[in-house]
Coordinates of C-alpha atoms in Angstrom, one line a residue:
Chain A
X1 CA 53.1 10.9 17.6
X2 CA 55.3 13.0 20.2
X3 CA 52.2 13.0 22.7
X4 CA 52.2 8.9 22.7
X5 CA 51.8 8.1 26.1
X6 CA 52.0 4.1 25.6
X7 CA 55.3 1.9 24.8
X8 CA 57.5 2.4 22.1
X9 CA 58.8 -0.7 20.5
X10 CA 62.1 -0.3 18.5
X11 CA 62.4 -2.8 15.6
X12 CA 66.0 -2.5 14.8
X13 CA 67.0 -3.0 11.0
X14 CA 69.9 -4.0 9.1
X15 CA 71.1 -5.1 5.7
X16 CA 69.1 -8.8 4.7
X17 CA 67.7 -9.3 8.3
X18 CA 65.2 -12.1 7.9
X19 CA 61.6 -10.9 6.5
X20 CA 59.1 -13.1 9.4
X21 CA 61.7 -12.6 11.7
X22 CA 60.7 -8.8 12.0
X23 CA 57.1 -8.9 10.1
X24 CA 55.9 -11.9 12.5
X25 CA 56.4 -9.9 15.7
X26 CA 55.2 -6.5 14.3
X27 CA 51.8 -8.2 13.1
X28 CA 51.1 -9.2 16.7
X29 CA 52.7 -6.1 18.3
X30 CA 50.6 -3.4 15.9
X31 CA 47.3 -5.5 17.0
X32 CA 47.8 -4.1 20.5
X33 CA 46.3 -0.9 19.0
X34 CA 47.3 2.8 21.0
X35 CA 49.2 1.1 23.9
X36 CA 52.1 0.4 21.8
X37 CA 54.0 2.7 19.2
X38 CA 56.8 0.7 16.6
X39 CA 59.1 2.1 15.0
X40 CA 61.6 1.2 13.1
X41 CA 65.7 1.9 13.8
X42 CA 69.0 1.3 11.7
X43 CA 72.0 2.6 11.6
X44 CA 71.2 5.6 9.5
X45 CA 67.5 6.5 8.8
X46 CA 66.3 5.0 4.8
X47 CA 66.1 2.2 3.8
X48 CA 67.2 -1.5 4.8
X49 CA 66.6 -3.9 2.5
X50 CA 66.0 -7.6 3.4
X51 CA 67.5 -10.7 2.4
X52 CA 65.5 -11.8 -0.3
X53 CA 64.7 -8.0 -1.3
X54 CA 61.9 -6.0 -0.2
X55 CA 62.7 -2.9 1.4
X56 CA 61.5 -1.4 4.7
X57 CA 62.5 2.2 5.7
X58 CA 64.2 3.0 9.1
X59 CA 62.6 6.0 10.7
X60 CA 65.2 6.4 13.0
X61 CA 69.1 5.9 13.3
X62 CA 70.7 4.9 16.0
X63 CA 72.0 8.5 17.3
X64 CA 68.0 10.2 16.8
X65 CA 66.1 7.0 18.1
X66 CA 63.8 7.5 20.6
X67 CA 63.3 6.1 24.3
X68 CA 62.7 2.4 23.4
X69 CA 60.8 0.3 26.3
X70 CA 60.7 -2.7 24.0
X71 CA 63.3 -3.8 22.0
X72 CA 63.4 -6.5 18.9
X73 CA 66.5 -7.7 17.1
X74 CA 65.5 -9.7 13.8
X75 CA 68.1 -12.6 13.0
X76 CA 68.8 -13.4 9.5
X77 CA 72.1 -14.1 6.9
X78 CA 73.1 -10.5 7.7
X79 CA 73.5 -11.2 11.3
X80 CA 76.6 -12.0 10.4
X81 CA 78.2 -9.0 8.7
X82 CA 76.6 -6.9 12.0
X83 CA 79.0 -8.1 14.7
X84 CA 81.8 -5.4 14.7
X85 CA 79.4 -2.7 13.9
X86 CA 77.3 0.4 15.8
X87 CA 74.3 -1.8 15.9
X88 CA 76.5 -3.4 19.3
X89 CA 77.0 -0.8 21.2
X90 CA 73.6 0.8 19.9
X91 CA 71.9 -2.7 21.8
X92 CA 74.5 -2.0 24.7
X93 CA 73.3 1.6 25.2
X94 CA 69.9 0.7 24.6
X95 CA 68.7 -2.1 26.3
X96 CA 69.9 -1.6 30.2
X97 CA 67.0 1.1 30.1
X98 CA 64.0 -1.2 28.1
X99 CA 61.4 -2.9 29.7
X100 CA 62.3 -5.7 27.2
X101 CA 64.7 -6.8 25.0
X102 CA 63.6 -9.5 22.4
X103 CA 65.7 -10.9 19.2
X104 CA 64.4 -13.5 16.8
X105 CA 66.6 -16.6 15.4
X106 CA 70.0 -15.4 15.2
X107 CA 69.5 -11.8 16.5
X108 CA 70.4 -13.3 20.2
X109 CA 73.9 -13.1 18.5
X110 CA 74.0 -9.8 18.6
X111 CA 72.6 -9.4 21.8
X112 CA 75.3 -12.0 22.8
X113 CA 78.2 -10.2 20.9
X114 CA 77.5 -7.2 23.0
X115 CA 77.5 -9.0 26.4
X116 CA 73.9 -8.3 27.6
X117 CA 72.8 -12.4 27.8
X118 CA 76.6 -13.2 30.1
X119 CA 74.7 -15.2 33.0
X120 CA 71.4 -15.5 31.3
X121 CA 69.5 -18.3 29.6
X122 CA 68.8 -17.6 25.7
X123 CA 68.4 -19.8 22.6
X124 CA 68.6 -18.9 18.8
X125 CA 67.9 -20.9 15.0
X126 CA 68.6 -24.1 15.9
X127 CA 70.1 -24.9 12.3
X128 CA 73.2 -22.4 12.7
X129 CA 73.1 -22.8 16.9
X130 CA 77.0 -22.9 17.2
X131 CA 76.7 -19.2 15.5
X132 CA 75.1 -17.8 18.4
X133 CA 76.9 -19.9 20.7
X134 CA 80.0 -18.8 19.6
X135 CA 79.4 -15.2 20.3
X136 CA 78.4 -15.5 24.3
X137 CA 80.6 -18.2 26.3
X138 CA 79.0 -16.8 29.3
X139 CA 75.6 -17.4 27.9
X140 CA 73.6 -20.4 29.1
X141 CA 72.4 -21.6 25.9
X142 CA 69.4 -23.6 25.6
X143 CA 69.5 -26.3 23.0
X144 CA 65.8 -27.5 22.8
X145 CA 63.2 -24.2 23.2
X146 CA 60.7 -22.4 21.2
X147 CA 61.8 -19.2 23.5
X148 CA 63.4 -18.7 25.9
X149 CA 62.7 -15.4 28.7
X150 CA 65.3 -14.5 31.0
X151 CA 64.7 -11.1 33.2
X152 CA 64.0 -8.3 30.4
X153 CA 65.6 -10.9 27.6
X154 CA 63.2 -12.7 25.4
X155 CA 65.2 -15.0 23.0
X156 CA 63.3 -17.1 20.4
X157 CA 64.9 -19.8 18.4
X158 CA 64.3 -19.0 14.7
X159 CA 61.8 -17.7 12.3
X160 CA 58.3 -18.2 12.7
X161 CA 59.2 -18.8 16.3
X162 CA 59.4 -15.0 17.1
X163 CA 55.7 -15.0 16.8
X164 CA 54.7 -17.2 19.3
X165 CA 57.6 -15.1 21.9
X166 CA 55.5 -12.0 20.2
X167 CA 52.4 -13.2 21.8
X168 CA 53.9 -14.3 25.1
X169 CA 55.4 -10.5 25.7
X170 CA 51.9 -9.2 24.9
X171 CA 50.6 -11.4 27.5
X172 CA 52.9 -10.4 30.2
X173 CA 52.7 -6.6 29.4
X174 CA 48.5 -6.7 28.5
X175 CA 47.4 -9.1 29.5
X176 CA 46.9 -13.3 28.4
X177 CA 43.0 -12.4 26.6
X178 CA 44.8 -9.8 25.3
X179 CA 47.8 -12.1 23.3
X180 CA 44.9 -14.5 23.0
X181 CA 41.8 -12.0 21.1
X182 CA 45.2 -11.3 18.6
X183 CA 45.9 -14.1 18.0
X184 CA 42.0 -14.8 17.0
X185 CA 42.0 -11.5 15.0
X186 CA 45.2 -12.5 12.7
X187 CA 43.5 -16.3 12.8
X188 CA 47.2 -17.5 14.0
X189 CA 47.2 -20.9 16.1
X190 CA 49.7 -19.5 18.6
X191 CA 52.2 -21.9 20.3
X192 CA 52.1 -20.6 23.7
X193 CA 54.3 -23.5 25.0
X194 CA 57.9 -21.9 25.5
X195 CA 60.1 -25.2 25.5
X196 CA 57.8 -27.3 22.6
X197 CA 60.6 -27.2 20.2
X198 CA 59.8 -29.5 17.4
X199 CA 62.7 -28.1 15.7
X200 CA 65.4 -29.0 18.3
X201 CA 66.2 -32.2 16.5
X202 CA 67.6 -30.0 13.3
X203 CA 70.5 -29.0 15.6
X204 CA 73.3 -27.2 13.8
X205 CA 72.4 -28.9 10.3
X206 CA 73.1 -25.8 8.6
X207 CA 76.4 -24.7 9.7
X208 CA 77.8 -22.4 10.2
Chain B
X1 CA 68.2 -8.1 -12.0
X2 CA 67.4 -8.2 -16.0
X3 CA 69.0 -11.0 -16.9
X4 CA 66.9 -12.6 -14.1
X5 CA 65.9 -16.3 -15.4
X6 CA 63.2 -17.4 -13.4
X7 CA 59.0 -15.9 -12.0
X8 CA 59.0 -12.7 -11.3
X9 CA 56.5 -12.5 -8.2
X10 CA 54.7 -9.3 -7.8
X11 CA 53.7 -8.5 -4.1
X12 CA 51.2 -5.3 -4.6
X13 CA 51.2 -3.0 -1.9
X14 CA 48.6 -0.3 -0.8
X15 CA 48.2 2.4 2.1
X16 CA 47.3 0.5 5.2
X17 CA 48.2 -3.0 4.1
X18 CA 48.0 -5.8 7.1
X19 CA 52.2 -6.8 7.4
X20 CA 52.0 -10.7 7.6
X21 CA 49.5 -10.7 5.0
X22 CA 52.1 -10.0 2.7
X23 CA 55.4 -10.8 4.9
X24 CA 54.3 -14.0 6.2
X25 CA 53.9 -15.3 2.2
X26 CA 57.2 -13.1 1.1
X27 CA 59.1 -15.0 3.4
X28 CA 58.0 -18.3 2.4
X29 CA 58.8 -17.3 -1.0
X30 CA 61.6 -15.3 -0.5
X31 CA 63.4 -18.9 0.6
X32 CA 63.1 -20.4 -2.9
X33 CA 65.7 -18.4 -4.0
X34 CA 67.1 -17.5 -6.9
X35 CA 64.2 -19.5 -8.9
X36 CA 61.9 -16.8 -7.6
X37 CA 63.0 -12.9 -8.0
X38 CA 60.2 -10.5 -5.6
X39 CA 59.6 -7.2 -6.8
X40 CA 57.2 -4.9 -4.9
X41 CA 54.6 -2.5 -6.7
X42 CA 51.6 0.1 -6.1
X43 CA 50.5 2.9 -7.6
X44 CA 53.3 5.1 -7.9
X45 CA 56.7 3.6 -6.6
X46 CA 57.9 4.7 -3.3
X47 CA 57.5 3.9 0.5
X48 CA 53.9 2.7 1.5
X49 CA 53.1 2.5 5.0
X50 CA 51.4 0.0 6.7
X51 CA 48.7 -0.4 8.9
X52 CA 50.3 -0.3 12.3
X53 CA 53.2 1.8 10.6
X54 CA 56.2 0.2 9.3
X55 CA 56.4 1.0 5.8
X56 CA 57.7 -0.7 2.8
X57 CA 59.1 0.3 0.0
X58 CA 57.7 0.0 -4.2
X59 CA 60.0 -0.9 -6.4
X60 CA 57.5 -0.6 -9.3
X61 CA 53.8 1.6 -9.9
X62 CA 51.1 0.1 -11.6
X63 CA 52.6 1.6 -15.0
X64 CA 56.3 0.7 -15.2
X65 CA 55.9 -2.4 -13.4
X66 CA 57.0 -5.4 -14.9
X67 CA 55.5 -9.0 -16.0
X68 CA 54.5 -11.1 -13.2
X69 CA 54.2 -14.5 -13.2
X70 CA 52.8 -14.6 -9.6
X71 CA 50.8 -12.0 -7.9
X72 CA 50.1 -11.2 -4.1
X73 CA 47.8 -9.0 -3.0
X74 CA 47.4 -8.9 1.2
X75 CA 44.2 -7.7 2.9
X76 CA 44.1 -4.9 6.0
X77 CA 42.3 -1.9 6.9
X78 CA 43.3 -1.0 3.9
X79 CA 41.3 -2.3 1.5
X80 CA 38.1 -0.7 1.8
X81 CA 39.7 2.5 0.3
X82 CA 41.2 0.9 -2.6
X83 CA 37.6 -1.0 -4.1
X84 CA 37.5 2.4 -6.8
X85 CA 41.4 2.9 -7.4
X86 CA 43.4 2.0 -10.0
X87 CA 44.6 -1.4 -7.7
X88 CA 41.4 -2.9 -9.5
X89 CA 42.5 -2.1 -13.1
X90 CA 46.2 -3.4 -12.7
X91 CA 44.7 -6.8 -11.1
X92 CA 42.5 -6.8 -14.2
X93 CA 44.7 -6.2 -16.3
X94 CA 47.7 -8.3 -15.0
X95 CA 45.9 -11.4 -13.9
X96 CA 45.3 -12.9 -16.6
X97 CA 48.3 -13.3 -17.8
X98 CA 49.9 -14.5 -14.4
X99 CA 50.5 -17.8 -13.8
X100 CA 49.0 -17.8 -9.9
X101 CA 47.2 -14.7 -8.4
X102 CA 47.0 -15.2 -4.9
X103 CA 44.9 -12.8 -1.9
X104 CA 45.5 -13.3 1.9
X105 CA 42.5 -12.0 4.2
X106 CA 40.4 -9.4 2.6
X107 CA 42.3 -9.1 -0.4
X108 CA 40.1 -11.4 -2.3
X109 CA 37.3 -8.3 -2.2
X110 CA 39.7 -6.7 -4.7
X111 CA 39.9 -9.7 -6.8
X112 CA 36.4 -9.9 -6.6
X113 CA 35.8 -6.5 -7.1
X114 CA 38.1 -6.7 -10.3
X115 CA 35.8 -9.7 -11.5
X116 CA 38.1 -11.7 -11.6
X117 CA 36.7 -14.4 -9.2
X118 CA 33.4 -14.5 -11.1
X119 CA 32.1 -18.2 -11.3
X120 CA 35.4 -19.3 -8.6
X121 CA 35.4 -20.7 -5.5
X122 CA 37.1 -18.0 -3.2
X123 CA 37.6 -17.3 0.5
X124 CA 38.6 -14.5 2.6
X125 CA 38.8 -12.9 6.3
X126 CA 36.6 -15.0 8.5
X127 CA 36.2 -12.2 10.4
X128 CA 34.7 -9.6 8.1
X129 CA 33.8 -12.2 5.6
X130 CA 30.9 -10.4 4.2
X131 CA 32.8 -7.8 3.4
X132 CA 34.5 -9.8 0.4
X133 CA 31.2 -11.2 -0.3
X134 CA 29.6 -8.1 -0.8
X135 CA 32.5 -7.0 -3.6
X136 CA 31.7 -10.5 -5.7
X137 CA 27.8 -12.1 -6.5
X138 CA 29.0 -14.5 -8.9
X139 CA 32.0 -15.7 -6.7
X140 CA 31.1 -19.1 -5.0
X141 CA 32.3 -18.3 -1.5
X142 CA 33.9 -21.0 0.9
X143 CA 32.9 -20.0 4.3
X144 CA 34.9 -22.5 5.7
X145 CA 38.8 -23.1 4.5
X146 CA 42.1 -22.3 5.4
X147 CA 42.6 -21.3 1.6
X148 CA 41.0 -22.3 -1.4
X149 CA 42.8 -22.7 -4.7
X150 CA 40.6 -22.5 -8.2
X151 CA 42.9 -22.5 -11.7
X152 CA 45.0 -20.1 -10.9
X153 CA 43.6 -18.0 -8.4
X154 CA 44.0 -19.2 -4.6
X155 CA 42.6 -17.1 -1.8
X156 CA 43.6 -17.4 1.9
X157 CA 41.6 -17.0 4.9
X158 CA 43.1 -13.7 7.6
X159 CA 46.4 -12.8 8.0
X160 CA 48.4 -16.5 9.2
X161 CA 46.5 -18.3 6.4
X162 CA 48.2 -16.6 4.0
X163 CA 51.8 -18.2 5.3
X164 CA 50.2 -21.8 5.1
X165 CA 49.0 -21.1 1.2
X166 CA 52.2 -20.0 0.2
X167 CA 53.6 -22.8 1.2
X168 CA 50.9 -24.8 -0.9
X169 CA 52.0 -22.6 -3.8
X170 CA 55.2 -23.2 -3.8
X171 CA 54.5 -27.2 -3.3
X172 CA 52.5 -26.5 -6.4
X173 CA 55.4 -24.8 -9.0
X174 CA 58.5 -26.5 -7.4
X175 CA 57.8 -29.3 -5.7
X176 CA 56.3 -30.8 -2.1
X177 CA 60.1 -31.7 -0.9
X178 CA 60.8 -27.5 -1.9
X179 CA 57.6 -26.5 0.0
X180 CA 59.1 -28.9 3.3
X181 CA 62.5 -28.0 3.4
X182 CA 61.1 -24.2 3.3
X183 CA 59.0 -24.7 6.7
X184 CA 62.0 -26.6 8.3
X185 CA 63.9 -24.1 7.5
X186 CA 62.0 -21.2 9.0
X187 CA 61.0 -23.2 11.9
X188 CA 57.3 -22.9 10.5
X189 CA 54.5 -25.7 11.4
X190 CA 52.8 -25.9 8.3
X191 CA 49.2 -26.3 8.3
X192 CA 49.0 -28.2 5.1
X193 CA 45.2 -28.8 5.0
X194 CA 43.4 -26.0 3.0
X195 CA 40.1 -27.6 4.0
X196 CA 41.0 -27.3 8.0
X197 CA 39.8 -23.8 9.8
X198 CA 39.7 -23.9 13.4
X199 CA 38.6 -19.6 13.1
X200 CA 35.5 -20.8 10.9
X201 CA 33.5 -20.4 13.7
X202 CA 34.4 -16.2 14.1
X203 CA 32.6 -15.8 10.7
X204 CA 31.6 -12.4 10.9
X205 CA 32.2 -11.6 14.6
X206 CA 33.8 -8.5 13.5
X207 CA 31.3 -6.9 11.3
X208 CA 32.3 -5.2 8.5

């Protein structure tokens, strides 16, 4: 696939990320057919398992990734165990030069951990909030959104909510019939409203 | 995992497999927890790639695999090319003894195909629905449902409606309050309705 001439989307990996949190996104993104290569990116190429198991195998490893123009950090329990490792300074390298830089629930923890939301508006799962908050005091964190976009940050708060961010970045890169025939195709009743957050009222009931 | 105490759900993968077909309902179930072990499996173990790439990894082939209580079988591209492989056989075979065996999209044509929705209600893909219609005359189709659950089988329209049956399964083998506190958790707006299917009116707009 070296003569790709769309976008490459980099789904990063690491150990127990959270399963819709990557798999949500990806459906949506692979939809957009030719105009968009994924791959997938962990620390060492193999494979990653996920929290409750299945495995999916990184292509890539951080030092033999390719150019990435979108980027997507799944959150999940393994967020945690991820914040003093190369997966920091891989999203520090990495996403000054991406069109886009998305994470899912408590992925925007690492994206705050390694300093690239200071000044900018991002959420996360609002059920472990403080988590994220904890890990950007330069971050303006917004309690009550589905997603949140800030410049090339996308943040979603957690989950299932990464697929209706999905959708939205498909709609500003292709187009809004585009985001809209996909959603059609995969018969998904997309939530295109960024700040209906029915969820916002669970605030930090799992912490922490 | 031997000593493992609770259902063993089977998630059967195949080349070219749609990703939320089968990660949108491994999530769901992957948050029961320790009631609940996942195992992958297709033909031979080993990675299996999906449609738009990403690939995932089987624990278990067809012949080593072990007893599953619950079975999943996700739709795609895919399925066209496994109607005459040994997929058919291992849902045959397997089935029967499973205490739910559950297709998202066009994965009810294999189910069909294996005979095993002979004299059942059953939907599939709205999409491509004659598709799965042509693999089953004796099945009693439902042209219009989000999913459809007869005895033990239960068969989901495309790709999101798989998410939304999960979530009816798991109401079904531990408990509404289980199948609530799942959706909360994952930020998920269940669509709790099998009967309602705003995409009925795609049938076969995509033909097949």
């Amino acid at each position: 696939m070296s003569d790709h001439a769309g976008r490459v989307l980099g789904a990063v990996l690491y150990p127990n990320f959270e399963l819709l949190d990557l798999y949500g996104p990806l459906e949506m993104f692979g939809c957009v057919g030719p105009d968009l290569r994924i791959v997938t990116v962990a620390g060492e190429p193999g494979p990653v398992a996920s929290w409750p198991g299945p495995t999916t195998v990184a292509e890539f490893g951080f030092d033999d990734c390719p150019h990435l123009d979108l980027i997507l950090v799944p959150g999940g329990v393994g967020t945690r165990s991820q914040l003093d490792t190369p997966i920091i300074s891989f999203l520090r390298d990495r996403a000054p030069a991406a069109e886009v830089t998305m994470s899912v629930c408590t992925g925007s923890a690492l994206l705050a951990k390694a300093g690239l939301l200071d000044g900018r508006r991002a959420t996360s799962n609002k059920m472990v909030f403080d988590f994220a908050r904890s890990q950007g005091e330069k971050v303006d964190w917004v309690e009550e959104a589905r997603w949140v976009e800030d410049g090339p940050f996308v943040t979603s708060s957690g989950v299932s909510a990464g697929t209706d961010m999905a959708l939205s970045v498909i709609a500003r890169l292709f187009g809004r019939e585009r985001a809209d025939a996909i959603a059609t195709l995969t018969e998904y009743e997309w939530q295109s409203d960024p700040g209906r957050d029915p969820f916002h009222r669970f605030l930090n009931q799992m912490m922490s």
